[in-house]
Structure formats: C-alpha cells, structure tokens
Short mmCIF file of C-alpha atoms and ligand atoms in Angstrom, two decimals:
data_model
loop_
_atom_site.label_atom_id
_atom_site.label_comp_id
_atom_site.label_asym_id
_atom_site.label_seq_id
_atom_site.Cartn_x
_atom_site.Cartn_y
_atom_site.Cartn_z
CA UNK A 1 95.72 81.99 78.72
CA UNK A 2 97.27 80.63 75.59
CA UNK A 3 94.96 80.10 72.68
CA UNK A 4 96.10 79.37 69.20
CA UNK A 5 94.14 80.41 66.19
CA UNK A 6 93.49 76.86 65.14
CA UNK A 7 91.33 75.96 68.11
CA UNK A 8 88.79 78.54 67.07
CA UNK A 9 86.36 76.85 64.79
CA UNK A 10 84.52 80.09 64.19
CA UNK A 11 86.75 82.79 62.70
CA UNK A 12 86.94 86.12 64.49
CA UNK A 13 85.42 88.93 62.44
CA UNK A 14 87.26 92.21 62.50
CA UNK A 15 86.33 95.44 60.77
CA UNK A 16 89.14 97.85 60.02
CA UNK A 17 88.02 101.38 59.29
CA UNK A 18 89.73 104.55 58.20
CA UNK A 19 87.79 107.64 59.19
CA UNK A 20 88.43 111.20 58.15
CA UNK A 21 90.82 112.97 55.90
CA UNK A 22 94.06 111.07 56.18
CA UNK A 23 94.75 109.27 52.95
CA UNK A 24 97.20 106.60 54.03
CA UNK A 25 96.13 103.03 54.33
CA UNK A 26 99.32 101.12 53.82
CA UNK A 27 99.53 100.46 57.57
CA UNK A 28 95.94 99.30 57.85
CA UNK A 29 96.41 96.98 54.91
CA UNK A 30 99.42 95.38 56.55
CA UNK A 31 97.36 94.85 59.69
CA UNK A 32 94.51 93.42 57.60
CA UNK A 33 96.82 90.85 56.01
CA UNK A 34 98.38 89.90 59.34
CA UNK A 35 94.96 89.31 60.89
CA UNK A 36 93.89 87.32 57.86
CA UNK A 37 96.99 85.16 58.07
CA UNK A 38 96.07 84.53 61.71
CA UNK A 39 92.81 83.03 60.45
CA UNK A 40 90.50 86.00 60.92
CA UNK A 41 87.90 87.46 58.60
CA UNK A 42 88.82 91.06 58.01
CA UNK A 43 86.40 93.55 56.55
CA UNK A 44 88.16 96.65 55.32
CA UNK A 45 86.02 99.72 54.72
CA UNK A 46 88.38 101.73 52.55
CA UNK A 47 89.53 105.32 53.10
CA UNK A 48 87.64 108.46 54.11
CA UNK A 49 84.68 106.86 55.82
CA UNK A 50 82.36 108.77 58.13
CA UNK A 51 81.59 107.59 61.67
CA UNK A 52 77.98 107.00 60.59
CA UNK A 53 79.05 104.72 57.75
CA UNK A 54 81.45 102.79 59.93
CA UNK A 55 79.00 102.19 62.75
CA UNK A 56 76.28 101.12 60.31
CA UNK A 57 78.71 98.76 58.60
CA UNK A 58 79.99 97.25 61.86
CA UNK A 59 76.40 96.53 62.93
CA UNK A 60 75.50 94.93 59.59
CA UNK A 61 78.64 92.80 59.55
CA UNK A 62 78.13 91.73 63.18
CA UNK A 63 81.84 91.97 63.83
CA UNK A 64 83.61 90.97 67.03
CA UNK A 65 86.08 93.82 66.85
CA UNK A 66 85.95 97.27 65.27
CA UNK A 67 89.37 98.79 64.78
CA UNK A 68 89.45 102.46 63.82
CA UNK A 69 92.68 103.85 62.48
CA UNK A 70 93.19 107.57 62.67
CA UNK A 71 96.18 109.64 61.78
CA UNK A 72 94.45 112.95 61.30
CA UNK A 73 94.54 114.31 64.83
CA UNK A 74 90.75 114.56 64.99
CA UNK A 75 90.51 111.29 66.92
CA UNK A 76 88.71 112.64 69.98
CA UNK A 77 85.82 114.24 68.13
CA UNK A 78 85.54 111.23 65.84
CA UNK A 79 85.40 108.77 68.73
CA UNK A 80 82.87 110.91 70.59
CA UNK A 81 80.71 110.81 67.49
CA UNK A 82 81.14 107.02 67.26
CA UNK A 83 80.05 106.55 70.86
CA UNK A 84 77.07 108.85 70.36
CA UNK A 85 76.02 106.70 67.42
CA UNK A 86 76.53 103.50 69.42
CA UNK A 87 74.43 104.91 72.25
CA UNK A 88 71.63 105.62 69.79
CA UNK A 89 71.44 101.99 68.59
CA UNK A 90 68.28 100.08 69.54
CA UNK A 91 70.39 97.71 71.64
CA UNK A 92 73.91 97.75 73.05
CA UNK A 93 76.58 96.98 70.48
CA UNK A 94 78.45 93.73 70.93
CA UNK A 95 81.79 94.47 69.36
CA UNK A 96 84.98 95.57 71.04
CA UNK A 97 86.49 98.88 69.96
CA UNK A 98 90.15 99.35 69.21
CA UNK A 99 91.87 102.55 68.16
CA UNK A 100 95.04 102.82 66.14
CA UNK A 101 97.17 105.87 65.55
CA UNK A 102 99.36 108.43 67.27
CA UNK A 103 97.92 110.39 70.15
CA UNK A 104 98.96 111.94 73.47
CA UNK A 105 98.61 109.97 76.71
CA UNK A 106 95.74 112.04 78.07
CA UNK A 107 93.74 111.26 74.93
CA UNK A 108 94.47 107.56 75.35
CA UNK A 109 93.09 107.78 78.87
CA UNK A 110 90.01 109.61 77.67
CA UNK A 111 89.42 107.00 74.96
CA UNK A 112 89.62 104.22 77.54
CA UNK A 113 87.10 106.12 79.62
CA UNK A 114 84.77 106.41 76.64
CA UNK A 115 84.95 102.64 76.09
CA UNK A 116 87.81 101.96 73.70
CA UNK A 117 89.32 98.67 74.86
CA UNK A 118 92.83 99.29 73.60
CA UNK A 119 94.77 101.99 71.83
CA UNK A 120 97.53 100.72 69.58
CA UNK A 121 100.30 103.10 68.66
CA UNK A 122 101.45 103.51 65.10
CA UNK A 123 104.48 101.27 65.54
CA UNK A 124 102.77 98.40 67.32
CA UNK A 125 104.10 95.25 65.65
CA UNK A 126 101.38 93.37 63.73
CA UNK A 127 101.85 90.23 65.88
CA UNK A 128 100.95 92.08 69.02
CA UNK A 129 97.84 93.42 67.29
CA UNK A 130 96.88 89.80 66.63
CA UNK A 131 97.52 89.06 70.30
CA UNK A 132 95.36 91.97 71.40
CA UNK A 133 92.47 90.89 69.20
CA UNK A 134 92.71 87.29 70.43
CA UNK A 135 92.64 88.54 74.01
CA UNK A 136 89.53 90.64 73.30
CA UNK A 137 87.43 87.89 71.79
CA UNK A 138 86.62 84.85 73.91
CA UNK A 139 86.70 81.43 72.33
CA UNK A 140 83.19 80.53 71.32
CA UNK A 141 81.54 77.25 71.02
CA UNK A 142 78.69 76.97 68.59
CA UNK B 1 87.24 90.18 79.88
CA UNK B 2 85.96 86.72 79.35
CA UNK B 3 82.35 86.25 78.45
CA UNK B 4 80.73 82.89 78.71
CA UNK B 5 80.18 81.48 75.23
CA UNK B 6 76.45 81.52 75.78
CA UNK B 7 76.52 85.28 76.30
CA UNK B 8 77.10 85.56 72.58
CA UNK B 9 73.74 84.37 71.46
CA UNK B 10 71.89 85.56 74.53
CA UNK B 11 69.04 88.00 74.42
CA UNK B 12 67.79 87.01 71.00
CA UNK B 13 64.33 86.02 72.18
CA UNK B 14 62.61 88.59 70.00
CA UNK B 15 64.98 88.26 67.07
CA UNK B 16 62.32 86.92 64.69
CA UNK B 17 59.99 89.86 65.26
CA UNK B 18 62.84 92.28 64.86
CA UNK B 19 64.11 90.70 61.65
CA UNK B 20 60.58 90.90 60.26
CA UNK B 21 60.66 94.57 61.27
CA UNK B 22 63.82 95.04 59.24
CA UNK B 23 66.00 96.02 62.20
CA UNK B 24 69.62 95.91 61.09
CA UNK B 25 71.13 94.63 64.33
CA UNK B 26 68.69 91.72 64.40
CA UNK B 27 69.21 90.88 60.71
CA UNK B 28 72.96 90.93 61.30
CA UNK B 29 72.80 88.51 64.21
CA UNK B 30 70.38 86.25 62.40
CA UNK B 31 72.89 86.07 59.53
CA UNK B 32 75.61 85.19 62.01
CA UNK B 33 73.45 82.36 63.32
CA UNK B 34 72.95 81.18 59.75
CA UNK B 35 76.72 81.21 59.11
CA UNK B 36 77.49 79.35 62.31
CA UNK B 37 74.51 77.02 62.11
CA UNK B 38 73.66 77.52 65.74
CA UNK B 39 71.33 75.02 67.43
CA UNK B 40 68.52 77.61 67.34
CA UNK B 41 68.84 78.47 63.66
CA UNK B 42 66.36 75.94 62.28
CA UNK B 43 63.53 77.12 64.51
CA UNK B 44 64.31 80.75 63.78
CA UNK B 45 64.33 80.16 60.03
CA UNK B 46 61.09 78.23 60.32
CA UNK B 47 59.51 81.21 62.04
CA UNK B 48 60.69 83.52 59.24
CA UNK B 49 59.63 81.26 56.39
CA UNK B 50 56.10 82.63 56.01
CA UNK B 51 57.53 86.06 55.21
CA UNK B 52 59.85 84.89 52.43
CA UNK B 53 59.37 84.47 48.69
CA UNK B 54 58.74 88.14 47.96
CA UNK B 55 62.16 89.53 47.11
CA UNK B 56 63.63 89.54 43.62
CA UNK B 57 66.93 87.69 44.06
CA UNK B 58 69.62 88.79 41.62
CA UNK B 59 72.99 87.04 41.32
CA UNK B 60 76.08 88.84 40.01
CA UNK B 61 79.01 86.59 39.24
CA UNK B 62 82.27 86.73 37.30
CA UNK B 63 86.03 86.73 37.80
CA UNK B 64 87.74 88.59 40.65
CA UNK B 65 88.45 92.18 39.70
CA UNK B 66 85.86 92.33 36.93
CA UNK B 67 84.03 95.09 38.76
CA UNK B 68 81.19 93.15 40.39
CA UNK B 69 81.22 95.11 43.64
CA UNK B 70 81.37 98.39 41.75
CA UNK B 71 78.43 97.23 39.63
CA UNK B 72 76.47 96.11 42.67
CA UNK B 73 77.04 99.49 44.32
CA UNK B 74 75.79 101.24 41.18
CA UNK B 75 72.81 98.92 40.92
CA UNK B 76 71.99 99.52 44.57
CA UNK B 77 71.94 103.27 43.99
CA UNK B 78 69.75 102.75 40.91
CA UNK B 79 67.29 100.59 42.86
CA UNK B 80 67.20 103.17 45.64
CA UNK B 81 66.22 105.83 43.12
CA UNK B 82 63.18 103.72 42.31
CA UNK B 83 62.37 103.59 46.02
CA UNK B 84 63.19 99.93 46.48
CA UNK B 85 64.99 98.57 49.52
CA UNK B 86 67.78 96.09 49.14
CA UNK B 87 69.95 93.55 50.80
CA UNK B 88 73.39 92.67 49.46
CA UNK B 89 75.26 89.48 50.23
CA UNK B 90 78.86 89.53 49.01
CA UNK B 91 80.65 86.19 49.10
CA UNK B 92 84.46 86.29 49.05
CA UNK B 93 86.84 83.34 49.01
CA UNK B 94 88.86 82.69 52.13
CA UNK B 95 92.30 81.18 52.38
CA UNK B 96 92.31 77.42 52.34
CA UNK B 97 95.32 77.40 54.61
CA UNK B 98 94.47 79.77 57.43
CA UNK B 99 90.72 80.10 56.97
CA UNK B 100 91.23 83.86 57.14
CA UNK B 101 89.97 86.31 54.56
CA UNK B 102 90.03 89.95 53.60
CA UNK B 103 86.53 90.93 52.61
CA UNK B 104 86.89 94.08 50.56
CA UNK B 105 83.58 94.37 48.77
CA UNK B 106 82.32 97.11 51.06
CA UNK B 107 85.06 99.42 49.82
CA UNK B 108 83.22 99.83 46.52
CA UNK B 109 79.85 100.12 48.22
CA UNK B 110 80.72 102.94 50.59
CA UNK B 111 78.61 105.52 48.78
CA UNK B 112 75.58 103.64 50.00
CA UNK B 113 76.63 105.00 53.37
CA UNK B 114 74.29 104.44 56.22
CA UNK B 115 71.06 104.30 54.21
CA UNK B 116 68.59 102.40 56.43
CA UNK B 117 67.07 100.77 53.35
CA UNK B 118 70.32 99.13 52.29
CA UNK B 119 71.82 96.22 54.19
CA UNK B 120 75.21 94.86 53.14
CA UNK B 121 76.80 91.71 54.47
CA UNK B 122 80.15 90.14 53.55
CA UNK B 123 80.47 86.40 53.80
CA UNK B 124 83.67 84.36 53.62
CA UNK B 125 83.44 81.00 51.88
CA UNK B 126 84.97 79.17 54.81
CA UNK B 127 83.16 81.11 57.50
CA UNK B 128 80.02 79.19 56.63
CA UNK B 129 79.85 76.08 58.76
CA UNK B 130 77.74 73.38 57.23
CA UNK B 131 78.24 74.52 53.68
CA UNK B 132 78.41 77.73 51.76
CA UNK B 133 75.37 77.05 49.57
CA UNK B 134 73.23 76.48 52.56
CA UNK B 135 74.45 79.57 54.40
CA UNK B 136 73.85 81.69 51.31
CA UNK B 137 70.40 80.24 50.67
CA UNK B 138 69.42 80.83 54.28
CA UNK B 139 71.04 84.26 54.24
CA UNK B 140 68.97 85.25 51.21
CA UNK B 141 65.86 84.05 53.06
CA UNK B 142 66.69 86.22 56.05
CA UNK B 143 67.06 89.35 53.88
CA UNK B 144 63.87 88.40 52.03
CA UNK B 145 61.97 87.96 55.31
CA UNK B 146 63.31 91.32 56.49
CA UNK B 147 61.29 92.88 53.69
CA UNK B 148 64.02 93.70 51.18
CA UNK B 149 62.49 94.28 47.75
CA UNK B 150 65.65 93.15 46.01
CA UNK B 151 68.44 90.88 47.23
CA UNK B 152 71.72 91.01 45.31
CA UNK B 153 74.17 88.18 45.66
CA UNK B 154 77.79 88.77 44.59
CA UNK B 155 80.04 85.74 44.09
CA UNK B 156 83.32 85.03 42.34
CA UNK B 157 82.54 82.74 39.45
CA UNK B 158 84.91 79.86 39.99
CA UNK B 159 84.20 76.26 40.72
CA UNK B 160 81.07 74.20 41.08
CA UNK B 161 80.38 75.36 44.65
CA UNK B 162 80.04 78.93 43.45
CA UNK B 163 77.85 77.90 40.54
CA UNK B 164 75.59 76.12 43.04
CA UNK B 165 75.50 79.20 45.21
CA UNK B 166 74.53 81.57 42.44
CA UNK B 167 71.77 79.21 41.35
CA UNK B 168 69.85 80.48 44.35
CA UNK B 169 69.20 83.65 42.37
CA UNK B 170 66.17 84.08 40.14
CA UNK B 171 68.07 86.37 37.80
CA UNK B 172 71.75 85.71 37.12
CA UNK B 173 74.13 88.24 35.58
CA UNK B 174 77.52 86.94 34.44
CA UNK B 175 80.17 89.65 34.25
CA UNK B 176 83.00 89.59 31.70
CA UNK B 177 85.68 92.16 30.97
CA UNK B 178 87.70 92.88 27.84
CA UNK B 179 91.20 91.59 27.43
CA UNK B 180 91.44 88.83 29.97
CA UNK B 181 92.12 86.22 27.34
CA UNK B 182 91.49 82.52 27.16
CA UNK B 183 91.42 81.82 30.85
CA UNK B 184 88.25 83.83 31.21
CA UNK B 185 86.67 82.05 28.31
CA UNK B 186 87.08 78.85 30.28
CA UNK B 187 85.39 80.32 33.30
CA UNK B 188 82.63 81.59 31.10
CA UNK B 189 82.05 78.12 29.78
CA UNK B 190 81.02 76.95 33.23
CA UNK B 191 78.83 79.95 33.78
CA UNK B 192 77.33 80.17 30.34
CA UNK B 193 74.36 77.93 30.86
CA UNK B 194 73.29 79.79 33.96
CA UNK B 195 73.51 83.36 32.60
CA UNK B 196 70.22 85.22 32.19
CA UNK B 197 72.11 88.38 31.32
CA UNK B 198 75.69 88.88 30.14
CA UNK B 199 77.40 92.03 31.34
CA UNK B 200 80.53 93.31 29.63
CA UNK B 201 81.93 95.66 32.25
CA UNK B 202 84.95 97.93 31.80
CA UNK B 203 83.63 98.74 28.37
CA UNK B 204 85.80 101.85 28.51
CA UNK B 205 88.72 99.52 27.83
CA UNK B 206 90.03 98.54 24.42
CA UNK B 207 88.70 95.23 23.14
CA UNK B 208 85.20 95.63 24.58
CA UNK B 209 83.61 95.22 21.15
CA UNK B 210 85.49 92.00 20.61
CA UNK B 211 84.39 90.64 23.98
CA UNK B 212 80.79 91.49 23.13
CA UNK B 213 81.13 89.80 19.75
CA UNK B 214 82.60 86.67 21.33
CA UNK B 215 79.81 86.40 23.86
CA UNK B 216 77.22 87.06 21.18
CA UNK B 217 78.71 84.18 19.25
CA UNK B 218 78.42 81.80 22.17
CA UNK B 219 74.89 82.92 23.02
CA UNK B 220 73.83 82.52 19.40
CA UNK B 221 75.12 78.99 19.29
CA UNK B 222 73.48 77.85 22.46
CA UNK B 223 70.11 76.16 21.95
CA UNK B 224 67.20 78.55 22.11
CA UNK B 225 63.65 77.36 22.40
CA UNK B 226 60.54 79.27 21.44
CA UNK B 227 59.16 81.38 24.29
CA UNK B 228 62.40 81.24 26.21
CA UNK B 229 64.09 84.27 27.70
CA UNK B 230 66.49 85.79 25.17
CA UNK B 231 69.79 86.34 26.95
CA UNK B 232 70.82 89.98 26.43
CA UNK B 233 74.33 91.43 26.52
CA UNK B 234 74.67 94.71 28.40
CA UNK B 235 77.80 96.84 28.28
CA UNK B 236 78.68 98.85 31.37
CA UNK B 237 81.34 101.10 32.81
CA UNK B 238 80.58 100.53 36.45
CA UNK B 239 83.23 102.96 37.67
CA UNK B 240 81.47 105.84 35.92
CA UNK B 241 77.90 104.52 36.33
CA UNK B 242 77.34 103.92 32.62
CA UNK B 243 74.81 101.32 31.57
CA UNK B 244 73.73 100.61 35.13
CA UNK B 245 70.18 101.94 34.86
CA UNK B 246 69.73 99.90 31.69
CA UNK B 247 71.02 96.84 33.49
CA UNK B 248 68.53 97.35 36.28
CA UNK B 249 65.74 97.65 33.73
CA UNK B 250 66.84 94.35 32.17
CA UNK B 251 66.71 92.73 35.62
CA UNK B 252 63.18 94.08 36.01
CA UNK B 253 62.23 92.78 32.58
CA UNK B 254 63.58 89.39 33.54
CA UNK B 255 61.61 89.40 36.79
CA UNK B 256 58.47 90.26 34.83
CA UNK B 257 59.24 87.52 32.31
CA UNK B 258 59.75 85.00 35.13
CA UNK B 259 56.45 85.94 36.72
CA UNK B 260 54.61 85.83 33.41
CA UNK B 261 55.93 82.40 32.48
CA UNK B 262 55.55 80.61 35.76
CA UNK B 263 59.33 80.43 35.95
CA UNK B 264 59.36 82.30 39.23
CA UNK B 265 57.29 79.56 40.80
CA UNK B 266 59.64 77.00 39.26
CA UNK B 267 62.58 78.69 40.94
CA UNK B 268 60.74 78.70 44.27
CA UNK B 269 59.93 75.04 43.77
CA UNK B 270 63.59 74.21 43.10
CA UNK B 271 64.60 76.10 46.23
CA UNK B 272 61.99 74.34 48.33
CA UNK B 273 63.13 70.95 47.05
CA UNK B 274 66.76 71.71 47.88
CA UNK B 275 65.85 72.87 51.36
CA UNK B 276 63.69 69.88 52.14
CA UNK B 277 66.51 67.61 50.99
CA UNK B 278 69.08 69.38 53.17
CA UNK B 279 66.77 69.33 56.16
CA UNK B 280 66.12 65.63 55.65
CA UNK B 281 69.82 64.89 55.47
CA UNK B 282 70.39 66.80 58.68
CA UNK B 283 67.52 65.05 60.44
CA UNK B 284 68.58 61.60 59.36
CA UNK B 285 72.33 62.00 59.82
CA UNK B 286 71.70 63.57 63.20
CA UNK B 287 70.38 60.30 64.57
CA UNK B 288 72.77 58.01 62.74
CA UNK B 289 75.72 58.59 65.00
CA UNK B 290 77.46 56.81 67.81
CA UNK B 291 76.15 58.01 71.14
CA UNK B 292 72.53 58.04 70.04
CA UNK B 293 70.79 55.34 72.12
CA UNK B 294 68.70 53.94 69.29
CA UNK B 295 71.66 53.97 66.91
CA UNK B 296 73.96 52.20 69.38
CA UNK B 297 71.28 49.56 69.97
CA UNK B 298 70.93 49.08 66.22
CA UNK B 299 74.70 48.59 65.91
CA UNK B 300 74.52 45.81 68.50
CA UNK B 301 71.69 44.04 66.68
CA UNK B 302 73.73 44.03 63.48
CA UNK B 303 76.92 42.86 65.23
CA UNK B 304 75.03 40.00 66.94
CA UNK B 305 73.41 39.08 63.62
CA UNK B 306 69.91 39.62 64.98
CA UNK B 307 69.46 42.20 62.22
CA UNK B 308 71.20 43.25 59.05
CA UNK B 309 72.43 46.78 58.19
CA UNK B 310 69.63 47.65 55.76
CA UNK B 311 66.85 46.48 58.06
CA UNK B 312 68.43 48.30 60.97
CA UNK B 313 68.66 51.50 58.92
CA UNK B 314 65.02 51.14 57.79
CA UNK B 315 63.90 50.68 61.34
CA UNK B 316 65.82 53.73 62.53
CA UNK B 317 64.41 55.94 59.77
CA UNK B 318 60.88 54.79 60.49
CA UNK B 319 61.32 55.62 64.16
CA UNK B 320 60.36 58.94 65.69
CA UNK B 321 62.67 61.77 64.65
CA UNK B 322 63.58 63.91 67.58
CA UNK B 323 64.61 67.52 67.78
CA UNK B 324 66.75 68.97 65.06
N1 LIG C 401 88.27 100.94 33.88
C1 LIG C 401 87.29 100.44 34.63
N2 LIG C 401 87.54 100.03 35.88
C2 LIG C 401 86.53 99.52 36.62
C3 LIG C 401 85.21 99.43 36.11
N3 LIG C 401 84.43 98.86 37.06
C4 LIG C 401 85.22 98.61 38.12
N4 LIG C 401 86.49 99.02 37.87
C5 LIG C 401 87.65 98.90 38.76
O1 LIG C 401 88.04 97.54 38.83
C6 LIG C 401 88.58 97.24 40.12
C7 LIG C 401 87.91 96.03 40.73
O2 LIG C 401 86.56 96.35 41.01
P1 LIG C 401 85.65 95.50 42.00
O3 LIG C 401 84.29 96.08 41.94
O4 LIG C 401 86.28 95.43 43.35
O5 LIG C 401 85.71 94.06 41.34
P2 LIG C 401 85.18 92.64 41.87
O6 LIG C 401 86.36 91.93 42.44
O7 LIG C 401 84.64 91.93 40.67
O8 LIG C 401 84.12 92.90 42.90
C8 LIG C 401 88.42 98.51 40.93
O9 LIG C 401 89.63 99.20 40.94
C9 LIG C 401 87.35 99.28 40.19
O10 LIG C 401 87.46 100.66 40.37
C10 LIG C 401 84.97 99.88 34.77
O11 LIG C 401 83.85 99.82 34.24
N5 LIG C 401 86.03 100.38 34.08
MG1 LIG C 402 83.89 92.14 44.88
#
C-alpha cells in the first residue's frame, strides 16, 4: 500500500505528549517537525504532563494518533494508567496509541498486549515514524 | 488495520444530545465534523441551533509570541474561579506548502489540566475545509450549544481572513507587546478598528509605558461617539498572572455594556446574516454544477438558444432546492 501525503485531503491529527519527569523534548520536537512537514497537524502538549491531562487533551482534540514519549523508565505504570483512563471514557476512544522511548523487549510485548499499536525506539529515524503513522491511519474520504 | 472510511463517522446517532449534555468526546467529534464539513454537519448544526446564543464569545488576537495563549490560560483560570465553564478555540496558521502544522497553544494551557468544565480545541487554518471563518463560526456555535458560559477564541492577528474570523467574537481583545517596533504598528492598524479592549502584555519588559502611550494616542484619535464603548487599555504580565483578573472584569463590563445597549443583539443579527448568506451560497452552488440533471438540461437550452443564461439561472433558482 503506497499512499503519499498529498492524496489525503484531510490532514492526519497527531498528539505528541511527554509524560512524567524526564525533561528532554528535543527528540519529540524533531518528530513534531517531521510530521508537520509530511502534512500532518501536530499538537504538542509540552513537558511534564500527567496521564489524565494527556487523555483529556487527546479526546478534546479528536486526534487520529496519540504518541507518548517516555524516557523516565516509568513507562509501564504510566501506560497502565492511560489505559485505565481510556477504559473509563463514556465510549471507546478512536485514536491509535504509539509509544516512544527506550524499554526492554518484554515491556514492548506487554505494551502491545495492553493496546499500544507500535513502540518506536529512541533512534527510530523520523521518516519511519511518518511511515508508521501513515500506516496506522486509513485514508478518509469526507 | 484498515477501517472503512465510513467507520470514522459511524455511531454518532446521538451526538446532538450528547453535545447538548456537554460530553467532551461528542463535542470533539462534532468539531471535527465542522472542520471537515461532512455531509451530516448541516443537519447536526441545525439541531444544535436552538441551544446557541447564550455564551459570551471573547476574541483574543495579536502577533505570534505576544503571549495570547498564556493570557487565555490565565483568563480561563480566572473564569473558573468565578464558577464559569469555558470553551477555548485556538487557531494556528498551517504551512502553505505542506498543509501541516504544529499546534502549540495547549502547552501554555496545561495548568487547566483535565478540568471537565474546560474544553480546549486547536484548529489549523488549513485544516478547515470550506473556509476558516465558517469552521470557526460553527465551532463557536458547538461550544455555545454545549453550554459553555464563555467561549474564548485565540487567533494570530494577520491578514483579512483572521480579522474576519475574530469578528465572530462579541468582545475583542487586541494584544500588543513592548519593543516590537514598526512592524507591529502596521498589524495594529488593521486590528485597531475592531478592538474593544487593548492589552499590553509583557508589561514586565522595558518600553511598556511607551507602548501604552502609543496605543492611547491612536485610541484618542479614533472617532468616538457619545454613548459608545470607551476602549480601555489593560496592562498584563500573563506569565506571572498579573492584570488577568482585571482583564476578565473588563470583558464582563463589555458584555454588560453590549447587553445594555442592544449591541449584543446586533452582533447576533450580524452572525445570523452571515450564516444565512453562506448557507444560501452552498445551496445555490450545490445545484449549479455539471452532473446535476436540471443544470445539465439548462446548459442545453442555452446552447441551443432556446433560453439565455440569465433566464436559465433564474429558472434554476426558482426551482425546488433539494438536500443540502
Ligand atoms: N516576559 C514575559 N513573557 C511572557 C509573558 N506572557 C507570555 N510570555 C512568554 O511569551 C512566549 C510566547 O507566549 P504564547 O502564550 O505562546 O504566545 P502566543 O503565540 O501569542 O500564543 C512564552 O515563552 C511565554 O512564556 C509576559 O507577560 N511577560
Ligand atoms: Mg498561541
């Protein structure tokens, strides 16, 4: 399936969130710019967000993809909290979840089991992040 | 992992009731429908219309980086302290080349957290199919129908399109900052006539007094009629919450002034007129296109000289207008 950005009349909406203590967002900002340059609307939440804030924001923004970047090592508890919050919503959420960061293989498996669609390692090239997002979101017609 | 396109808008049968209930997921999807101008959006908006016209719509505009989002976040907190609910619509420019955008307004508004009485939505200028002004006007209606007491609209004050957008607001605050020089003066010129309140943000910076004096000069020299609203200048330091409560009180004063002078009804009347005009354009243009049976027939009558273009157009307009 080869789809270019230009045949999507409706831009893909992506939220990029940083949760927890880690104070580095240079990587996320690079990803944000790459996705923007691929024609997407990127909503960046800023640093040190809580899972509650991020889930509320993703619902309000009606995004297609929620990407959570974590470098703090607390990824499992944070994602469990996110999925608890998603389960408590009045209706099933419609966005796809992506995780970014460094984590051991067994955690990656567990995240997949929880419902994270893809886990992108810290050194994933930005272009392949674009590819992943494009693969996650079907082309819509109005 | 390939959903049918229709799966996207599926299951929205009760969306109107849920928007009226103020449910965030439903408001969010309704706003998406507004942005994409889905086939269902007109009927949905029609069903919400009876519940609109209650919110106080405040516009905050000014150059990029002047602190609008920080101000809006502070204002939101101030409104919450008075127990009022609010919806925020933040419009950010998107790239002309790729159509992509980084919408960063939420960064400043994070302290509002997950408060169920605050709803924030970011909108990219190019994400709005069928025109930004229309998407914003409809978006404001959705937040209004959802029962928000106050709707704040943040836009970057450049260009006529943005001036049109902000005109949706009943109360317009134009933000300036010290030390940006002549370029900003030019922007101000376009925004001057529409300002109900001037805000000089970043008043912690040197030159704030001069900026205030300059604006005072311009305001003084603009025509002022008896009984008109006197445009105030409010200094703020949004990053340390200074002057924000006063600004909110000025907004409230302006709302009271509007109500007391019939100006609120005027603004509703202007909005209604714009909407009727847009709807009419959509209805008419919808049937004036190749592929429409009546239109194609009309084309033939003009080509064969049985009719002329104006008569054919008159006849088409007079005919029954179908779904739209
Ligand atoms: N010194 C100073 N900085 C401010 C003030 N208000 C906002 N800022 C900063 O100005 C920058 C831009 O603010 P933002 O709200 O995003 O501006 P916007 O683009 O107009 O929405 C941020 O770094 C803010 O922290 C202020 O009153 N004083
Ligand atoms: Mg902003």
